[in-house]
PDB file of C-alpha atoms in Angstrom:
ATOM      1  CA  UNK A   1       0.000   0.000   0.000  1.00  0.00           C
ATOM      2  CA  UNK A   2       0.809   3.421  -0.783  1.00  0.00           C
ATOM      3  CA  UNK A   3       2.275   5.832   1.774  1.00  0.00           C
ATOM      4  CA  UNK A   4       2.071   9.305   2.427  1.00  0.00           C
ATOM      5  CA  UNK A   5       3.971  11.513   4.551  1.00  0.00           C
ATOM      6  CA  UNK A   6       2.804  14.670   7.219  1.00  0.00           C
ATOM      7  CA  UNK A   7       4.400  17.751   7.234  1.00  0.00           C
ATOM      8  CA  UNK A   8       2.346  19.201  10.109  1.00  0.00           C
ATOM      9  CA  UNK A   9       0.749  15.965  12.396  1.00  0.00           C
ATOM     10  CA  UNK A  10      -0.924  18.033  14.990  1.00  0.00           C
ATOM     11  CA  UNK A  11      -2.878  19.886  12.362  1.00  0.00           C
ATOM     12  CA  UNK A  12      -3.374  16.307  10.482  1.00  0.00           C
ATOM     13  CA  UNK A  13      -4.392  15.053  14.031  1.00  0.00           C
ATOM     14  CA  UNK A  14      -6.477  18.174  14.752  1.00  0.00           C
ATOM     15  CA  UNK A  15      -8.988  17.380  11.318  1.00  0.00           C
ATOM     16  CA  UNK A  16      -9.475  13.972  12.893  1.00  0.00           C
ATOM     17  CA  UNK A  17     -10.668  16.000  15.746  1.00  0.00           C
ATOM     18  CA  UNK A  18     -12.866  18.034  13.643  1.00  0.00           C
ATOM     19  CA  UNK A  19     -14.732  15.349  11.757  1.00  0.00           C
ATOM     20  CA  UNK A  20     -15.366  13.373  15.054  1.00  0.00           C
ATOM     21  CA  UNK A  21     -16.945  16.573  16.978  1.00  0.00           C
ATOM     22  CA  UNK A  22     -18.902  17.305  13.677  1.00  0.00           C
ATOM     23  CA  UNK A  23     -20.386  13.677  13.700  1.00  0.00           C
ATOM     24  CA  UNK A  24     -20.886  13.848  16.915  1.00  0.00           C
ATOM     25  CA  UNK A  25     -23.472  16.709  16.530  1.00  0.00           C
ATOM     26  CA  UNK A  26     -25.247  14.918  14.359  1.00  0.00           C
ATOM     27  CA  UNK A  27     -25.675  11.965  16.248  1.00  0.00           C
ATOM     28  CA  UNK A  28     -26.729  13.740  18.587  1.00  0.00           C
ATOM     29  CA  UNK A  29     -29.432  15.262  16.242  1.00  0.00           C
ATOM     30  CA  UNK A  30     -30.523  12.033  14.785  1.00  0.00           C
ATOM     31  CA  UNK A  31     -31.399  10.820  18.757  1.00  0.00           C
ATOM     32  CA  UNK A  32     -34.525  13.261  18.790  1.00  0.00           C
ATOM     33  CA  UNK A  33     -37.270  10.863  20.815  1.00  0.00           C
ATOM     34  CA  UNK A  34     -39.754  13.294  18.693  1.00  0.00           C
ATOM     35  CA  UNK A  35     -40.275  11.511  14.803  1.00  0.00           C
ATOM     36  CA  UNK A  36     -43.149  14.091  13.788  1.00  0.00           C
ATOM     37  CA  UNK A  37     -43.450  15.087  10.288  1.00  0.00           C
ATOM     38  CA  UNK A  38     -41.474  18.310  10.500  1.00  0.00           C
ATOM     39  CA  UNK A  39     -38.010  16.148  12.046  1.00  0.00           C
ATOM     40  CA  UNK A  40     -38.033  13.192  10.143  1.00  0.00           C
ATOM     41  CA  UNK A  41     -35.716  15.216   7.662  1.00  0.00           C
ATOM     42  CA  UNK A  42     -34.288  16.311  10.394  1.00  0.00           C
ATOM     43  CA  UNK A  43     -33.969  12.948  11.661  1.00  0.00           C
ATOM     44  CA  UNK A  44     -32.346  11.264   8.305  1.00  0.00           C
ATOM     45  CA  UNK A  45     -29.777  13.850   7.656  1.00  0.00           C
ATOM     46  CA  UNK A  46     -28.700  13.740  11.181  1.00  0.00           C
ATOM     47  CA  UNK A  47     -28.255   9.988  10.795  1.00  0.00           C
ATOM     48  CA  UNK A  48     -26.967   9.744   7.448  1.00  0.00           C
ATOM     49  CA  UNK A  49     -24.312  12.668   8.197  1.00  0.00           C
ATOM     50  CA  UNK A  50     -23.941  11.495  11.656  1.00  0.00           C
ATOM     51  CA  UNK A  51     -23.092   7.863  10.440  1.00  0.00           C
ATOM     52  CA  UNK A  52     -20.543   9.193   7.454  1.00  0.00           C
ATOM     53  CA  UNK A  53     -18.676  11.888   9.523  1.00  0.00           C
ATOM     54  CA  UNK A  54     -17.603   9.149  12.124  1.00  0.00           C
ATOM     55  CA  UNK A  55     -16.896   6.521   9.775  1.00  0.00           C
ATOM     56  CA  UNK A  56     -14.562   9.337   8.598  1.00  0.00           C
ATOM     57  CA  UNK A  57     -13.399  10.398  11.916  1.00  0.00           C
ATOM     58  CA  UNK A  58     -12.558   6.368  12.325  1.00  0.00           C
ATOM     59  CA  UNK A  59     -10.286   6.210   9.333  1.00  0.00           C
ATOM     60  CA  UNK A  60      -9.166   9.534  10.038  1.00  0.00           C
ATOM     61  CA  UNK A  61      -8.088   8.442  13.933  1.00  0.00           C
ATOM     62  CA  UNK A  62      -6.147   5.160  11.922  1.00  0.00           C
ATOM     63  CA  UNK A  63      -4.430   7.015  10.018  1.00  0.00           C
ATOM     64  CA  UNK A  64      -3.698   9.819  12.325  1.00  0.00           C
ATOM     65  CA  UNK A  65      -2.174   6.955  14.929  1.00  0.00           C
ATOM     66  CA  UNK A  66       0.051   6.245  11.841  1.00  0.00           C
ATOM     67  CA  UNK A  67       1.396   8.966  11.349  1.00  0.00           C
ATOM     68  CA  UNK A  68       2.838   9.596  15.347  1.00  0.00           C
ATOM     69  CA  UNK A  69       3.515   5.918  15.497  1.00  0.00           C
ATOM     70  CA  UNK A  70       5.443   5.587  11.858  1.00  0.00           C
ATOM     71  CA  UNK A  71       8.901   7.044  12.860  1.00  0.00           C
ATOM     72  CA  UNK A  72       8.411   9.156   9.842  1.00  0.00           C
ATOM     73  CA  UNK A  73       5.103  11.267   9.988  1.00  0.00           C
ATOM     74  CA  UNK A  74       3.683   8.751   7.415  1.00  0.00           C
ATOM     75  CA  UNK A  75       0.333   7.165   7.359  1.00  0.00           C
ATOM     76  CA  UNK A  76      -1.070   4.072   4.712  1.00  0.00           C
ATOM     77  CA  UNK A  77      -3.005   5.271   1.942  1.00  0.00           C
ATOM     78  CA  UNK A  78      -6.918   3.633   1.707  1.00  0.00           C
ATOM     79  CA  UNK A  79     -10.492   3.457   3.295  1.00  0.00           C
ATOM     80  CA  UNK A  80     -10.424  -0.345   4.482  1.00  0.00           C
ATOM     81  CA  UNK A  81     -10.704  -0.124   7.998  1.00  0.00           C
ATOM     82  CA  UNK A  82      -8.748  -3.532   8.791  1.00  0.00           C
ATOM     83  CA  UNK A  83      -6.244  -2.856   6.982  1.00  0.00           C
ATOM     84  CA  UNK A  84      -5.352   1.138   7.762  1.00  0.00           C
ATOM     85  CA  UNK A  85      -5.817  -0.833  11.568  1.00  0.00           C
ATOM     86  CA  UNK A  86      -3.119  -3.426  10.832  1.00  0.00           C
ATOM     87  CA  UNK A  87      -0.653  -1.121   9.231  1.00  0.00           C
ATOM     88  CA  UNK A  88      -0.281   0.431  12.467  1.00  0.00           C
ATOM     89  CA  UNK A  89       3.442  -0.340  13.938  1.00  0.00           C
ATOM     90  CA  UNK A  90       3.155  -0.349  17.584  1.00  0.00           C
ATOM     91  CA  UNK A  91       1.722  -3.459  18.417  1.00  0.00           C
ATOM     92  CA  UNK A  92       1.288  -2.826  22.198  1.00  0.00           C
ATOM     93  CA  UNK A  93      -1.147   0.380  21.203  1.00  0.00           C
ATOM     94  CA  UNK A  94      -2.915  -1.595  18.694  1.00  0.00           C
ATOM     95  CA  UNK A  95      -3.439  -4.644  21.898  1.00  0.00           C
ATOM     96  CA  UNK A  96      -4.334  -1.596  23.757  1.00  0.00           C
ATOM     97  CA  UNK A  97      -6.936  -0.611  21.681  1.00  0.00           C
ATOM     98  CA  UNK A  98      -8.504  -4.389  20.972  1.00  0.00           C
ATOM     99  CA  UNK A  99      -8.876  -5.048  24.684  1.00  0.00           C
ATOM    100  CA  UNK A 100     -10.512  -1.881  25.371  1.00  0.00           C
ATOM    101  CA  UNK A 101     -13.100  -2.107  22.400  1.00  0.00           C
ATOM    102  CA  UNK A 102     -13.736  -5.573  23.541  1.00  0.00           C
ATOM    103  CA  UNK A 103     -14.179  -4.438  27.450  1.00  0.00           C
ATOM    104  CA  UNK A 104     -16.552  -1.967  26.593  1.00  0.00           C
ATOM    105  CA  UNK A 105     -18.011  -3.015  23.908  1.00  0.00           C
ATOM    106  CA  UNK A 106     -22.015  -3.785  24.765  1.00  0.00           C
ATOM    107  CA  UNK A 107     -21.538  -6.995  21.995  1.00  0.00           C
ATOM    108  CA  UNK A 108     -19.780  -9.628  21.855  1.00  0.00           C
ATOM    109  CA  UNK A 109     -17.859  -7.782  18.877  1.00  0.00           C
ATOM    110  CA  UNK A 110     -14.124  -8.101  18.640  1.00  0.00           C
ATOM    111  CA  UNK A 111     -12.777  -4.974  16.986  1.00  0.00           C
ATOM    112  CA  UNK A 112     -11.417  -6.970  14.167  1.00  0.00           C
ATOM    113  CA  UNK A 113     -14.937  -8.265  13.375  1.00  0.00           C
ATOM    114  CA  UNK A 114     -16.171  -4.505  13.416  1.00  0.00           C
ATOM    115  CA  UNK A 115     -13.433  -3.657  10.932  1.00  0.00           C
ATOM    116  CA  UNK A 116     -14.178  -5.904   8.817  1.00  0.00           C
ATOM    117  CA  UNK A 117     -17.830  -5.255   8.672  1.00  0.00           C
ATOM    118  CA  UNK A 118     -17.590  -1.839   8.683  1.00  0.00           C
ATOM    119  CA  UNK A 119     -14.543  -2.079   6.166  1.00  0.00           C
ATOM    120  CA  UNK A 120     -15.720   1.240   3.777  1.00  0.00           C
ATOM    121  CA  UNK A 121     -18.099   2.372   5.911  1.00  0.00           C
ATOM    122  CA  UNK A 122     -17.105   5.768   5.160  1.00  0.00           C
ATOM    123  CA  UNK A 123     -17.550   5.787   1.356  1.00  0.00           C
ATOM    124  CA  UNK A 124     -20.466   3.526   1.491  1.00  0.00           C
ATOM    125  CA  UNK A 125     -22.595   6.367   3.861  1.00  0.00           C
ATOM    126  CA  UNK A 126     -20.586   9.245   1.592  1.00  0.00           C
ATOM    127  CA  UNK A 127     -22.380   7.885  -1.455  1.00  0.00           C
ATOM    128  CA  UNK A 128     -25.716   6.808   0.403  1.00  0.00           C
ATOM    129  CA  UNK A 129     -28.721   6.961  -2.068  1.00  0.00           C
ATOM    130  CA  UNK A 130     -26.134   5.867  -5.036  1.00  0.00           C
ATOM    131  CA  UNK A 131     -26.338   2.589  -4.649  1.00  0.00           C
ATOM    132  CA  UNK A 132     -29.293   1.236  -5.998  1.00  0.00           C
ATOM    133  CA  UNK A 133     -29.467  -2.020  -3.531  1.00  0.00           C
ATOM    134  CA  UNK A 134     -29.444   0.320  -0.184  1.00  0.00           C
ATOM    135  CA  UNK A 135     -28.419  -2.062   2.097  1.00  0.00           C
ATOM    136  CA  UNK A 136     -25.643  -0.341   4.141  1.00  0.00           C
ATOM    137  CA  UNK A 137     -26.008  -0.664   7.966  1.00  0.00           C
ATOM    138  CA  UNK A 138     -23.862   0.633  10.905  1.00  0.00           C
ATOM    139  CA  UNK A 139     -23.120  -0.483  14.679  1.00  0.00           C
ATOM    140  CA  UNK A 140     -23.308   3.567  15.498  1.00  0.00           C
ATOM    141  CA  UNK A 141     -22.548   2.744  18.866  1.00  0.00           C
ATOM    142  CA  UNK A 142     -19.623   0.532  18.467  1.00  0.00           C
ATOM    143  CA  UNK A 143     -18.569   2.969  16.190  1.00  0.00           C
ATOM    144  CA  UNK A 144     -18.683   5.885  18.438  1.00  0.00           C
ATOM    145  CA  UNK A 145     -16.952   4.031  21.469  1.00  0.00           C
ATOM    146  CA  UNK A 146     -14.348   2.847  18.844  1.00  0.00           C
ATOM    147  CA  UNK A 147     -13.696   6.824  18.303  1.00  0.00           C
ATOM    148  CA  UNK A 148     -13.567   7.232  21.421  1.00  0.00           C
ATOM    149  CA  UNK A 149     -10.907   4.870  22.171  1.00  0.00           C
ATOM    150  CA  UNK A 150      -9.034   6.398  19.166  1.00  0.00           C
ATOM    151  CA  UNK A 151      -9.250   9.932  20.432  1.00  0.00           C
ATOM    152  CA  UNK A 152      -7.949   9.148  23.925  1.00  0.00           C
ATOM    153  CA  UNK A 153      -4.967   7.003  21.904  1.00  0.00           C
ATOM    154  CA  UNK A 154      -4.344   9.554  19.919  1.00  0.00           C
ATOM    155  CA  UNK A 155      -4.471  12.448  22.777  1.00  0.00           C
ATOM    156  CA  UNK A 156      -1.793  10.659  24.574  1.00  0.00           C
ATOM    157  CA  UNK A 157       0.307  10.727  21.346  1.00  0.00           C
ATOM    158  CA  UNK A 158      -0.254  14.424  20.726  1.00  0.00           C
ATOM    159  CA  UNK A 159       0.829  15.055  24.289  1.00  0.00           C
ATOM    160  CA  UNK A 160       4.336  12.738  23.781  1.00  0.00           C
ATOM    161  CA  UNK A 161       4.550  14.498  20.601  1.00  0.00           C
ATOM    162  CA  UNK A 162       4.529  18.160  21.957  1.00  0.00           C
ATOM    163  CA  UNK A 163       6.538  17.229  24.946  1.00  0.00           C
ATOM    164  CA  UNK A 164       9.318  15.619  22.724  1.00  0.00           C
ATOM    165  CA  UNK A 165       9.426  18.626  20.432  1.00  0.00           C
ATOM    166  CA  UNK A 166       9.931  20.774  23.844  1.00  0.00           C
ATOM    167  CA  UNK A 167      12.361  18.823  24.644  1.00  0.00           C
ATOM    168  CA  UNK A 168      14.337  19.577  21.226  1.00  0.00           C
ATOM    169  CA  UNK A 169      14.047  23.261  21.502  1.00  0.00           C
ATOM    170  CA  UNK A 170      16.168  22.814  24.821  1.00  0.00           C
TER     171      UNK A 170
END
């Protein structure tokens, strides 16, 4: 697979950031207890968006991980969820993340089950309505405490990140 290298990863990190708060919102809009006529729009979109932007803050979190954990600010090219997962380097993060996915997780879904069956996710809800069979689903809550995972992952690079470039200046 194709790589391709960071100048700037806090402000690559800071997008993935972006795109989770963003679907976040509109998860938080598609929740409405009230389906009356003038929300179900309200509803879809929510969902729709909701669903895409953290399928996209997923791959975005990957690849993000990649690029602090690569030695060389680089991060695999692609949208398949299992395998932007498995190029990660640092195997003791990526146990990290598997047992706490599976701890939390209100299924009996292992993370690399999710992966798999949420493997384009992200360009499957992007192009919602296209495909003429319709028959795209999503765990939205595995998904969401899979971004969260990611975020507090990622967080704790960030922070080694920053510190280590302090460090330099010195």
């Amino acid at each position: 697979m194709a790589e391709v290298t960071i100048s700037n990863p806090i402000k690559f990190a800071n997008n993935a950031i972006i795109m989770l708060t963003a679907g976040d919102i509109l998860n938080n809009i598609s929740n409405t207890k009230d389906l009356n006529q003038d929300n179900k729009l309200l509803f879809s979109a929510g969902f729709i968006g909701g669903a895409t932007l953290t399928t996209f803050a997923i791959e975005l979190l990957l690849k993000s991980i990649m690029v602090f954990t690569s030695g060389n600010n680089s991060f695999v090219k692609g949208h398949e969820l299992n395998k932007l997962f498995t190029a990660i380097k640092d195997e003791k993060l990526k146990t990290s993340i598997i047992d706490s996915f599976e701890n939390h997780s209100s299924t009996s879904n292992k993370l690399q089950y999710f992966l798999e069956l949420h493997l384009k996710s992200f360009i499957d809800w992007r192009y919602f309505g296209e495909d003429k069979q319709n028959s795209i689903s999503i765990n939205i809550g595995a998904a969401i405490l899979l971004v969260n995972i990611l975020r507090v992952e990622l967080q704790t690079l960030v922070d080694n990140y920053i510190k280590q470039e302090e460090l330099n200046k010195c």
